[in-house]
Coordinates of C-alpha atoms and ligand atoms in Angstrom, one line a residue:
X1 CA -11.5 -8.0 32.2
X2 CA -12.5 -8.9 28.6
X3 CA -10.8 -11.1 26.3
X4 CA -10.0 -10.9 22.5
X5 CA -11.4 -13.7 20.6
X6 CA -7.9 -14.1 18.9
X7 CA -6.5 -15.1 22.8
X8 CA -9.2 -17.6 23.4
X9 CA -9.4 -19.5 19.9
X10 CA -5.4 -19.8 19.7
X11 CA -6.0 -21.6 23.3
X12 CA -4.6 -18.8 25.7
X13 CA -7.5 -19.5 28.0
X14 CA -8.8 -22.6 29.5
X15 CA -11.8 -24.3 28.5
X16 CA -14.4 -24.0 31.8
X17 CA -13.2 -20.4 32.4
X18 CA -15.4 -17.7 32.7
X19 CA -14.9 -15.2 29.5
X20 CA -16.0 -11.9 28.1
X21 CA -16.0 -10.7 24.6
X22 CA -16.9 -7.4 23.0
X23 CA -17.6 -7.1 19.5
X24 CA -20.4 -6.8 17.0
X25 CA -22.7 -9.9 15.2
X26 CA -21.9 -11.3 12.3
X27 CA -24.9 -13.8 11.9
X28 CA -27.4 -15.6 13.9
X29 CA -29.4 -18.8 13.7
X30 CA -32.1 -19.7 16.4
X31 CA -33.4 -23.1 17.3
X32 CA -35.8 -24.2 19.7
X33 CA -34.8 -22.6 23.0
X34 CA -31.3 -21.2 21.7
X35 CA -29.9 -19.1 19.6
X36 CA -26.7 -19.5 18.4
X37 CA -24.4 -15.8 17.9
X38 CA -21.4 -15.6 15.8
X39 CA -19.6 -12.4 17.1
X40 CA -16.6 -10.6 15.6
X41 CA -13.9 -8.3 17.2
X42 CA -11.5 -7.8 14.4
X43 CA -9.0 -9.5 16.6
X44 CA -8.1 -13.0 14.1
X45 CA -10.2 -14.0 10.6
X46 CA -12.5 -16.1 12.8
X47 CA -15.3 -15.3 15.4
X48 CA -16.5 -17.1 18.2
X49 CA -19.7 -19.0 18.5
X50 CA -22.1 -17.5 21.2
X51 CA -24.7 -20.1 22.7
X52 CA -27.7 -17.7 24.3
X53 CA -30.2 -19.9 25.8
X54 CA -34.0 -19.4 27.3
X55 CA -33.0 -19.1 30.7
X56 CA -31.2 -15.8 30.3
X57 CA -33.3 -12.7 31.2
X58 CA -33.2 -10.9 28.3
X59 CA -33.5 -13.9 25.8
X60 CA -37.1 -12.9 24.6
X61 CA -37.3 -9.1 24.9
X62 CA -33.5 -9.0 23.2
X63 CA -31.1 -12.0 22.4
X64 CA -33.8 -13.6 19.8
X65 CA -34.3 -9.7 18.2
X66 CA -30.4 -9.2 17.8
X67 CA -29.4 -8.9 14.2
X68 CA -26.2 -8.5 11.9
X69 CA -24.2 -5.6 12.9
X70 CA -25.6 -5.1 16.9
X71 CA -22.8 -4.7 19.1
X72 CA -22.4 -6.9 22.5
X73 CA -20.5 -7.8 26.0
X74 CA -21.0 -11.6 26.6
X75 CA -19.8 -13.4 29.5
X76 CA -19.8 -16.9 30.3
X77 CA -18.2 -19.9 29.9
X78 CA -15.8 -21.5 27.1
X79 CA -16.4 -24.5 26.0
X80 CA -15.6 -27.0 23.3
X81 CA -17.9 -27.0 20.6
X82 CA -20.1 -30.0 19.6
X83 CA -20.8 -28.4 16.4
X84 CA -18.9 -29.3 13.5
X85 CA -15.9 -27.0 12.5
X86 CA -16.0 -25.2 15.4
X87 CA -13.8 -26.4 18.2
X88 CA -14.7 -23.3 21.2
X89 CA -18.1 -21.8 21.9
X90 CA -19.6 -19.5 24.7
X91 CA -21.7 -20.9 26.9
X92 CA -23.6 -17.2 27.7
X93 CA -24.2 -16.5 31.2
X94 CA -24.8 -13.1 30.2
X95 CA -25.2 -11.1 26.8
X96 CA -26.0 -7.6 27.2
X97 CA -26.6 -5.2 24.2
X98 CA -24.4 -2.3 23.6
X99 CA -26.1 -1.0 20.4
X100 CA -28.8 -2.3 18.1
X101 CA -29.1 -2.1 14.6
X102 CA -31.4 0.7 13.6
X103 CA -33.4 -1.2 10.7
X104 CA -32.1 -4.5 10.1
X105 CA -32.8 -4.8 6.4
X106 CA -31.1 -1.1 5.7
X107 CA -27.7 -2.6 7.4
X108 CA -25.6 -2.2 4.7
X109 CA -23.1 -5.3 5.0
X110 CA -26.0 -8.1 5.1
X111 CA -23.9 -11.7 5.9
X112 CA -23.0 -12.4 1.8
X113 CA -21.2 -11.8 -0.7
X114 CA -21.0 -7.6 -1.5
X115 CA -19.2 -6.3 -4.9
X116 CA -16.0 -4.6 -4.4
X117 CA -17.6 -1.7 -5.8
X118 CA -20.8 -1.8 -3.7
X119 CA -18.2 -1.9 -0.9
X120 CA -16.2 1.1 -1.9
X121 CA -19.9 3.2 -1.7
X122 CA -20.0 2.1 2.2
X123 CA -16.3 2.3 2.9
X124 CA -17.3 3.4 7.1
X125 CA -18.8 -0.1 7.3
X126 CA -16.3 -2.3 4.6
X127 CA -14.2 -3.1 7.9
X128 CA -16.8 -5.2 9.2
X129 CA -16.1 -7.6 6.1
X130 CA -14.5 -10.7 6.1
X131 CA -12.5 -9.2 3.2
X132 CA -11.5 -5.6 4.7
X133 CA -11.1 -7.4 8.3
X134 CA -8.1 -9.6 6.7
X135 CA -6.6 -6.9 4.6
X136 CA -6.2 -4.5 7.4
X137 CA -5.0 -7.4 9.5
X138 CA -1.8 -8.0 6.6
X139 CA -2.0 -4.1 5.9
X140 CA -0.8 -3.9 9.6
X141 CA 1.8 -7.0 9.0
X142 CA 3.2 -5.1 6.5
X143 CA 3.6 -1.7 8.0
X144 CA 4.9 -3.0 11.1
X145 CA 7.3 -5.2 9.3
X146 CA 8.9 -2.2 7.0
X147 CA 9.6 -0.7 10.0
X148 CA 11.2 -3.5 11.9
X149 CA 12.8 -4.8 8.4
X150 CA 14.9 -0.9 8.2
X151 CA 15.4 -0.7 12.1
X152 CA 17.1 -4.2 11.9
X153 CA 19.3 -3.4 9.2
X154 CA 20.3 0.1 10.5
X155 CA 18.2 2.5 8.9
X156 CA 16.8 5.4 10.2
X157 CA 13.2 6.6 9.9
X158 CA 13.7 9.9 8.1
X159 CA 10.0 12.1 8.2
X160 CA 10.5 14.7 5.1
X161 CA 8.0 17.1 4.5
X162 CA 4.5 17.0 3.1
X163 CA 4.2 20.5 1.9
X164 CA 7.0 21.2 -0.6
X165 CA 8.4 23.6 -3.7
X166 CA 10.0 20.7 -5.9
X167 CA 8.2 18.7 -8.1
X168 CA 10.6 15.5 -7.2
X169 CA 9.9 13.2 -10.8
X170 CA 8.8 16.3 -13.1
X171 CA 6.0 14.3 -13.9
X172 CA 3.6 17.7 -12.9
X173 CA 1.0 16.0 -11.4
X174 CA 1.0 18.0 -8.1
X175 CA -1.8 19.3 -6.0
X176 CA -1.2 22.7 -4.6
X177 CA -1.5 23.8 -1.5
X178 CA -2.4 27.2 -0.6
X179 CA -3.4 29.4 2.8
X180 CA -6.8 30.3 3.0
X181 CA -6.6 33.9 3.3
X182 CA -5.2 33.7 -0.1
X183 CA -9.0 33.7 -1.2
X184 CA -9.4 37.2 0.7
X185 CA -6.5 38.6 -1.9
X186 CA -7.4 41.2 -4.3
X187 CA -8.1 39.6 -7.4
X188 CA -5.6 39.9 -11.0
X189 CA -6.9 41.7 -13.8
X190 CA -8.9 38.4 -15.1
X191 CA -10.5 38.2 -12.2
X192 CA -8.9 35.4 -11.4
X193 CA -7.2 34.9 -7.8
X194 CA -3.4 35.1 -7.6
X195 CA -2.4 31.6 -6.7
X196 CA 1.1 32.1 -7.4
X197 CA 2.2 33.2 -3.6
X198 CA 0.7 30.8 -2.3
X199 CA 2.5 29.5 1.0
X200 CA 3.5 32.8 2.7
X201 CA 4.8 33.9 -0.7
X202 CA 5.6 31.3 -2.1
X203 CA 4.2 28.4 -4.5
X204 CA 3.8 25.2 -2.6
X205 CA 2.7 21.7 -3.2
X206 CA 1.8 18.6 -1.7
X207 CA 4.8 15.8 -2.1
X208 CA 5.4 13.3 -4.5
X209 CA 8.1 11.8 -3.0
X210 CA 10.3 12.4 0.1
X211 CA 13.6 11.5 -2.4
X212 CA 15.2 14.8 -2.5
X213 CA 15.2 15.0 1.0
X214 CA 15.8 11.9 2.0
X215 CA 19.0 11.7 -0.2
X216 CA 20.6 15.3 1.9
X217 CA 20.2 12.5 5.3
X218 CA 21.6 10.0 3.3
X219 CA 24.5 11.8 2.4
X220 CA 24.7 12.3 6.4
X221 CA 23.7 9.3 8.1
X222 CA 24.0 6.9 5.3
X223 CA 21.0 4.7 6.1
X224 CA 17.8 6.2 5.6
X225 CA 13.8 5.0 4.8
X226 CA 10.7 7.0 4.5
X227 CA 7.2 6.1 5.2
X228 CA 4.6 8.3 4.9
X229 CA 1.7 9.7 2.3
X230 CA 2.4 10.5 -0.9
X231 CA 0.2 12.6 -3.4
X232 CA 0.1 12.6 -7.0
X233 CA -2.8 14.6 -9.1
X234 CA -3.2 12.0 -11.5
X235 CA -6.5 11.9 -13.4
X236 CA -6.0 8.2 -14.0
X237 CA -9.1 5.2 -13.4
X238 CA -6.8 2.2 -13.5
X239 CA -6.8 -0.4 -10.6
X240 CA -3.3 0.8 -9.3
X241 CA -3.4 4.6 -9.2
X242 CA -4.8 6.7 -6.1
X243 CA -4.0 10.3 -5.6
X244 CA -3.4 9.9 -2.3
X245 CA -0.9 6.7 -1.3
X246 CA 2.2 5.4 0.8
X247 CA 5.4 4.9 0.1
X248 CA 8.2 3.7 1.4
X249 CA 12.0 5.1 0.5
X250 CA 14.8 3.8 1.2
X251 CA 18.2 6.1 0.7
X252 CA 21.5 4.7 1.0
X253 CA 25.0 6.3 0.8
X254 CA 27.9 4.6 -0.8
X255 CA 25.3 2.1 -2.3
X256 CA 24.7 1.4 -6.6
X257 CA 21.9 0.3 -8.6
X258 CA 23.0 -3.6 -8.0
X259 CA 22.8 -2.9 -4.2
X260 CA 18.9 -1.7 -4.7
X261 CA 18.4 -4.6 -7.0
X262 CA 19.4 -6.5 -4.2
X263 CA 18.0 -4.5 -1.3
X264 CA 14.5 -4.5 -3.1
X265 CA 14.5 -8.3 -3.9
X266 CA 15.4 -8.7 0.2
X267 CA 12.9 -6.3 1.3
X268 CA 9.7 -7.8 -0.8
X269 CA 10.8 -11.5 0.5
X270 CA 11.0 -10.0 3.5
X271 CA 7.4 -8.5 3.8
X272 CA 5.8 -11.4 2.3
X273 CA 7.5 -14.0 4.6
X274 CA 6.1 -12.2 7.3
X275 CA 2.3 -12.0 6.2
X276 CA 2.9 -16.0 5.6
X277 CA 3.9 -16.4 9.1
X278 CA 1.6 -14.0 10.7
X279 CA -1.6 -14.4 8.7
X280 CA -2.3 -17.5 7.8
X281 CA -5.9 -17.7 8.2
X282 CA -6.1 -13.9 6.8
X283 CA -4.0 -15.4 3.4
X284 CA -6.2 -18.6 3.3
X285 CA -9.2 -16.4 2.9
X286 CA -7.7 -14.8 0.1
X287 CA -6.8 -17.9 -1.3
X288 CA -9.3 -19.3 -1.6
X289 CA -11.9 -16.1 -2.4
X290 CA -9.7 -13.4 -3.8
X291 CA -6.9 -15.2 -5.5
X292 CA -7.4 -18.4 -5.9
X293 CA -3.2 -20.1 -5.3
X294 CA -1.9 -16.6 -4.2
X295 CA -0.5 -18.7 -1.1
X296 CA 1.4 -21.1 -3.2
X297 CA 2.7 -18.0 -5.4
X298 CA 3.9 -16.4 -2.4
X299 CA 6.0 -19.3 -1.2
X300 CA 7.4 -19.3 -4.6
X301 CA 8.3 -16.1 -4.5
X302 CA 10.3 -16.7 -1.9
X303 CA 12.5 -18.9 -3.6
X304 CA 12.2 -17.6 -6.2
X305 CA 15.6 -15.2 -8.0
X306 CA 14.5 -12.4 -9.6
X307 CA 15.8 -11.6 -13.0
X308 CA 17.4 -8.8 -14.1
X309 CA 16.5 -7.5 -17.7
X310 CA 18.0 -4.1 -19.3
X311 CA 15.5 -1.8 -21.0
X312 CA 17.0 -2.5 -24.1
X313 CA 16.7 -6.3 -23.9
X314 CA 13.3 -6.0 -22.5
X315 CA 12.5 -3.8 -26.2
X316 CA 13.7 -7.1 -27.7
X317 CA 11.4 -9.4 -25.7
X318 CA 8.5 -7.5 -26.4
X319 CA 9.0 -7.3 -29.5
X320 CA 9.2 -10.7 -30.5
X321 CA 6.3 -11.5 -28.5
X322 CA 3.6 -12.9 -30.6
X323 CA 1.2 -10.7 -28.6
X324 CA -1.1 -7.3 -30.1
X325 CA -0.1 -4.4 -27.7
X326 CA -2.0 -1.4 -27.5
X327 CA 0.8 0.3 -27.1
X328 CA 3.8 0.6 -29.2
X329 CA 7.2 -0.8 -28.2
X330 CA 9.8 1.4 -29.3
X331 CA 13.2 2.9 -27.3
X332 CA 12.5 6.3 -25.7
X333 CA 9.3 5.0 -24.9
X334 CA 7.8 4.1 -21.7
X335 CA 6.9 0.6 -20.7
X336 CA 3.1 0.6 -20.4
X337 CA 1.1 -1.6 -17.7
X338 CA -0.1 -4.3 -20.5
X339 CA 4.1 -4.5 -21.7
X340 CA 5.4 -4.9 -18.1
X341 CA 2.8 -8.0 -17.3
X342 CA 3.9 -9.6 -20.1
X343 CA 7.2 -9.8 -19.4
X344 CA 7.0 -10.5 -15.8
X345 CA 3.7 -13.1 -16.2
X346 CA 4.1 -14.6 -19.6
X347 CA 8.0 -14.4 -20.8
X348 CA 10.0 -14.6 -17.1
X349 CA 6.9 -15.6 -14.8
X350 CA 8.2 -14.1 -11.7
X351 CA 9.6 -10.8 -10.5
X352 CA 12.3 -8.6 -12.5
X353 CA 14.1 -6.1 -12.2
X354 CA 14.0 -3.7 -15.4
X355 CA 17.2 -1.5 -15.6
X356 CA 18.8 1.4 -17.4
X357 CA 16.1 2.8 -19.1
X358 CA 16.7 5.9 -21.5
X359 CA 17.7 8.9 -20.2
X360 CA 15.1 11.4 -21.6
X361 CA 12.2 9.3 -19.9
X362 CA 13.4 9.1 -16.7
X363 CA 13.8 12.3 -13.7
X364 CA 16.8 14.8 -14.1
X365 CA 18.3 13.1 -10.8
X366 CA 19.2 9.7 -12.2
X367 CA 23.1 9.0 -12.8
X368 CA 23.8 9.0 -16.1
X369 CA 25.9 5.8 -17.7
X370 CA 29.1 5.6 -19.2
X371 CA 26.9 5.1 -22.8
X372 CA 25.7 8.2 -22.3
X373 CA 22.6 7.3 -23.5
X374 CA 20.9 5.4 -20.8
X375 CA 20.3 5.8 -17.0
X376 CA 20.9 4.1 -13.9
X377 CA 17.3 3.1 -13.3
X378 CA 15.2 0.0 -12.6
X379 CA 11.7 -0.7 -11.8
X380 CA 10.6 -3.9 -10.3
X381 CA 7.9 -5.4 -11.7
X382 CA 5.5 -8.3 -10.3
X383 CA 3.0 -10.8 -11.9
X384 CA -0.2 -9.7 -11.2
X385 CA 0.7 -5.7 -10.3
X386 CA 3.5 -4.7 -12.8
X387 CA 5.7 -1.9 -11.4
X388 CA 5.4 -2.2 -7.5
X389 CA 9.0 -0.4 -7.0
X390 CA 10.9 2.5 -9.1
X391 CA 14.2 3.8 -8.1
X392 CA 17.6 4.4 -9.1
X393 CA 21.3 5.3 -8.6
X394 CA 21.7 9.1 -8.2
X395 CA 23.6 11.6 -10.7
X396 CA 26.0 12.4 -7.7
X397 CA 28.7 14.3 -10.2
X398 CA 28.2 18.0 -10.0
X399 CA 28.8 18.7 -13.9
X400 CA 26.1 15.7 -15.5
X401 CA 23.8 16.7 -12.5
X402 CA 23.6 20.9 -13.9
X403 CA 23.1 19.2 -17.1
X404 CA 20.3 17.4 -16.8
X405 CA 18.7 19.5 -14.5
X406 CA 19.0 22.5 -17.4
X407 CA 17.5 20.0 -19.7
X408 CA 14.9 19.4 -17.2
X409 CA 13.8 23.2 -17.6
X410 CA 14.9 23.4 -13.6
X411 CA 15.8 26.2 -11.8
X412 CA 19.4 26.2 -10.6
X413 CA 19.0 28.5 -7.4
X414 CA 15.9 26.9 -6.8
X415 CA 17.5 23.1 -6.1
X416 CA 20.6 24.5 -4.7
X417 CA 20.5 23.1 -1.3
X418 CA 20.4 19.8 -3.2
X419 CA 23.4 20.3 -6.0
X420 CA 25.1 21.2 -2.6
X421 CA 25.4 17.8 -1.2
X422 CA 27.5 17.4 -5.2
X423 CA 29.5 20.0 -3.7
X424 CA 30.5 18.7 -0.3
X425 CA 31.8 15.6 0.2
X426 CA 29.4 13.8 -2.7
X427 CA 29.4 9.8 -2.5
X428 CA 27.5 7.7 -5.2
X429 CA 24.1 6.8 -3.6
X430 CA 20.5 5.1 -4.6
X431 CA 17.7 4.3 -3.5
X432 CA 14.1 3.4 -4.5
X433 CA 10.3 3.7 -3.6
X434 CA 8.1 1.1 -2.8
X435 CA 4.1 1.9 -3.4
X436 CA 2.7 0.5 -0.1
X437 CA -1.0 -0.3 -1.4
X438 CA 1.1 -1.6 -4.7
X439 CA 2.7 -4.3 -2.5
X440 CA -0.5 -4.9 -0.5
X441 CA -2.7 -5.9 -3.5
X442 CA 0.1 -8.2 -4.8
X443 CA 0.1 -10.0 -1.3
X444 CA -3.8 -10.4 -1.0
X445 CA -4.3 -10.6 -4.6
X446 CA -7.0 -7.5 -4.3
X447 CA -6.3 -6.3 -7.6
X448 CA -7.6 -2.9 -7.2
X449 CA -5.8 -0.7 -5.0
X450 CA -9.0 1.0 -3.6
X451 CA -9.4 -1.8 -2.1
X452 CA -6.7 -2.1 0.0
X453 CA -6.3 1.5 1.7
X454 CA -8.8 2.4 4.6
X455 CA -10.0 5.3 3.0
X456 CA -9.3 5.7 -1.0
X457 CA -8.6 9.0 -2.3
X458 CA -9.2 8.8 -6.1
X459 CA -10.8 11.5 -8.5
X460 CA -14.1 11.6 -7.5
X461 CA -13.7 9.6 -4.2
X462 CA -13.7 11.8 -1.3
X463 CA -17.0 10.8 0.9
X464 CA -15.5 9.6 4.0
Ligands
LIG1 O1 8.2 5.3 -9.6 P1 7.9 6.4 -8.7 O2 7.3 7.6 -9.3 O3 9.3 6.8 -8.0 C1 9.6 7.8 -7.2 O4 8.7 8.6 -6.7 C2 11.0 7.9 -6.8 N1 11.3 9.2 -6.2 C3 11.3 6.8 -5.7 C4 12.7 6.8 -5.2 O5 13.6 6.5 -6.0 N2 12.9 7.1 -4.0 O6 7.1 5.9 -7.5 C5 7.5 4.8 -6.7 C6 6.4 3.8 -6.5 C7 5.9 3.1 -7.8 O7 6.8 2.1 -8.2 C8 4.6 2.6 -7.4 O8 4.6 1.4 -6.7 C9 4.1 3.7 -6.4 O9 5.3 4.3 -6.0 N3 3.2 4.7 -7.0 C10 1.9 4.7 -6.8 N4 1.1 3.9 -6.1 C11 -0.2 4.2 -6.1 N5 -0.8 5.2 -6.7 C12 0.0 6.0 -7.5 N6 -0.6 7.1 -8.1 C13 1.4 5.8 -7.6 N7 2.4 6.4 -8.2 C14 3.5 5.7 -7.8
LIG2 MG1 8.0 4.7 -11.5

């Protein structure tokens, strides 16, 4: 029976018991008559000091030749340490070699310091990294603490669709989806295949967001979240796009925009409280490599009350800021990245909530207010990030909602099965989505968010 290195170094076995470990070399160092192995099993941050000595078997034909990356069983016995900062060591009574490394100088994560980029070209072996190890060790935190967060609270986990027909936030970045024997179909009179039937007649699309239906078992079962992959086809290079991400919906009957406010401030505190208490050697890594007081901004964070700002009074910050923009600050315009770090790192210097936006910037299913001008929006927005969260209160009035959606250019018989829930027994509801890798790199302070999905989908990016 093996152990993980996690259960021996938090002290779940006795010292003078015999132990094995699995897992794969992160460095050696040999003295006269010894070599010392530090092995890795992804288990905690840490590994565990191996001490091979010259009476094993194998110690001259294999133990001196290992190298970074080899795999290996050990067995022996744990001990304490006399070496400094480590308290537990092995003692090996036996270390047998699972797999060697081919050519030790071609191993591609040598024991030092790699680029982020360099790390993105061997993305296979990133998870051997100190960095990638403690990422996916708080990108697991995380996931398993949205679920446990909703389930706590009531919610149901709702699994809507990946293939779809709507384009949920009319942004028209979708990627379509199509059956392959569509290429075997006669070709139009360009010569061009006819993509427009594509899903068993019909044109089809990879989701941007489970909203639409997660609103229908809303309007059922009143508590709802989605979690799941989420695809936009966004030509974009910045360090928090990827065409390929998770996100997290909550939809909630009988609910306003005040209650999401309040259900989003809740639901960040609660995520981050939980990578504080579950991975603290994970988060002192990134403090001090990554993001150098992240911890301390956390724990703030948790005190912290976020503000609340209306568009319009957010125009007036940002316009008395004594700060060149890029882009130009004017109503019926967007917030850009560079406006919405200002206001949450320089003018409020902590999390805000932005809310009620303008109307014609924002998706036809927003409730439109009683100024008739502006929408029930907000976007949270974090130091570091800017928007990590985007939802709203939803146009649940029949009339305003066939409005908009002509506006919008949408087809009425198209979204009929969702004007329906207007029909029958409509209730005000909201909700919002929360971009998973979004919230990651604000917790580990990776600022990129290639950096903090296994496998990053990005234009360009599709290796592995
Ligand atoms: O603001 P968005 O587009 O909102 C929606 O999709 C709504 N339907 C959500 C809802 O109300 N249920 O996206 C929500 C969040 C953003 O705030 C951002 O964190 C993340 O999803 N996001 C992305 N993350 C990574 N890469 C991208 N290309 C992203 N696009 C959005
Ligand atoms: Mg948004």
């Amino acid at each position: 029976q093996s152990h993980s290195i996690k259960s021996l170094l938090n002290g779940q076995v006795d010292t003078g018991q015999t132990v094995e470990i699995k897992g794969w070399i992160r460095t050696t160092r040999d003295a006269k008559g010894f070599s010392f192995l530090v092995v890795h099993d992804g288990s905690c941050f840490d590994g565990i000091q191996v001490v091979a000595d010259e009476s094993l078997p194998n110690y001259s034909t294999e133990v001196i030749k290992l190298f970074t990356g080899c795999s290996v069983i050990v067995t022996g016995e744990l001990t304490e340490s006399g070496g400094k900062g480590q308290n537990l060591e092995i003692k090996a009574d036996k270390v047998t070699v699972v797999g060697w490394v081919e050519n030790p100088d071609s191993y591609p994560v040598q024991p030092k310091r790699h680029t982020m980029e360099f790390l993105r070209e061997v993305a296979h072996l990133r998870p051997r990294t100190n960095t990638f190890s403690a990422m996916m060790r708080v990108r697991n935190t995380m996931a398993q603490a949205v679920h446990q967060y909703f389930n706590q609270r009531g919610y149901l986990w709702l699994h809507t669709p990946i293939i779809t027909a709507s384009d949920c936030e009319g942004a028209g970045d979708l990627f379509r989806v199509s059956n392959l024997d569509l290429l075997n179909l006669p070709k139009t009179d360009k010569g061009d295949i006819d993509f427009s039937e594509d899903f068993f007649g019909k044109e089809t699309y990879l989701t941007v967001s489970g909203q639409l239906n997660a609103e229908t078992y809303a309007c059922a079962l009143s508590k709802v979240y989605t979690f799941g992959p989420t695809f936009r086809a966004e030509n974009s290079h910045t360090q928090r796009h990827l065409a390929e991400f998770w996100m997290i919906e909550p939809e909630v009957a009988f609910a306003d925009l005040n209650d999401m406010a309040a259900l989003a401030e809740d639901f960040l505190k609660y995520l981050v409280k939980q990578v504080l208490d579950n991975n603290a050697d994970d988060m002192q890594f990134f403090n001090q490599f990554v993001d150098k007081g992240c911890v301390q901004r956390l724990e703030t964070l948790l005190d912290d009350k976020f503000e609340q700002v209306n568009y319009a009074d957010a125009l007036k910050i940002l316009e008395k800021a004594n700060v060149k923009f890029e882009y130009p600050v004017k109503w019926g315009l967007d917030l850009q990245t560079e406006h919405e770090r200002y206001l949450t790192e320089k003018h409020f210097k902590k999390p805000i909530v932005v809310k009620n936006y303008p109307e014609e910037i924002k998706p036809f299913y927003m409730r439109l207010n009683d100024d008739k001008k502006t929408v029930a929006a907000m976007d949270v927005l974090v130091p570091g990030v800017g928007e990590i969260m985007g939802g709203s209160q939803r146009e649940e009035r029949l009339e305003y909602l066939l409005n908009r959606m002509k506006a919008h250019n949408l087809d009425e018989a198209e979204y009929k099965w969702y004007t329906d829930l207007r029909r029958y027994g409509t209730v005000p509801h909201s909700g919002f989505g929360a971009g998973f890798e979004r919230l990651i790199s604000y917790v580990t302070g990776l600022s990129n968010v290639r950096d903090v999905i296994p496998f990053p989908r990005t234009p360009g990016n599709i290796k592995f």
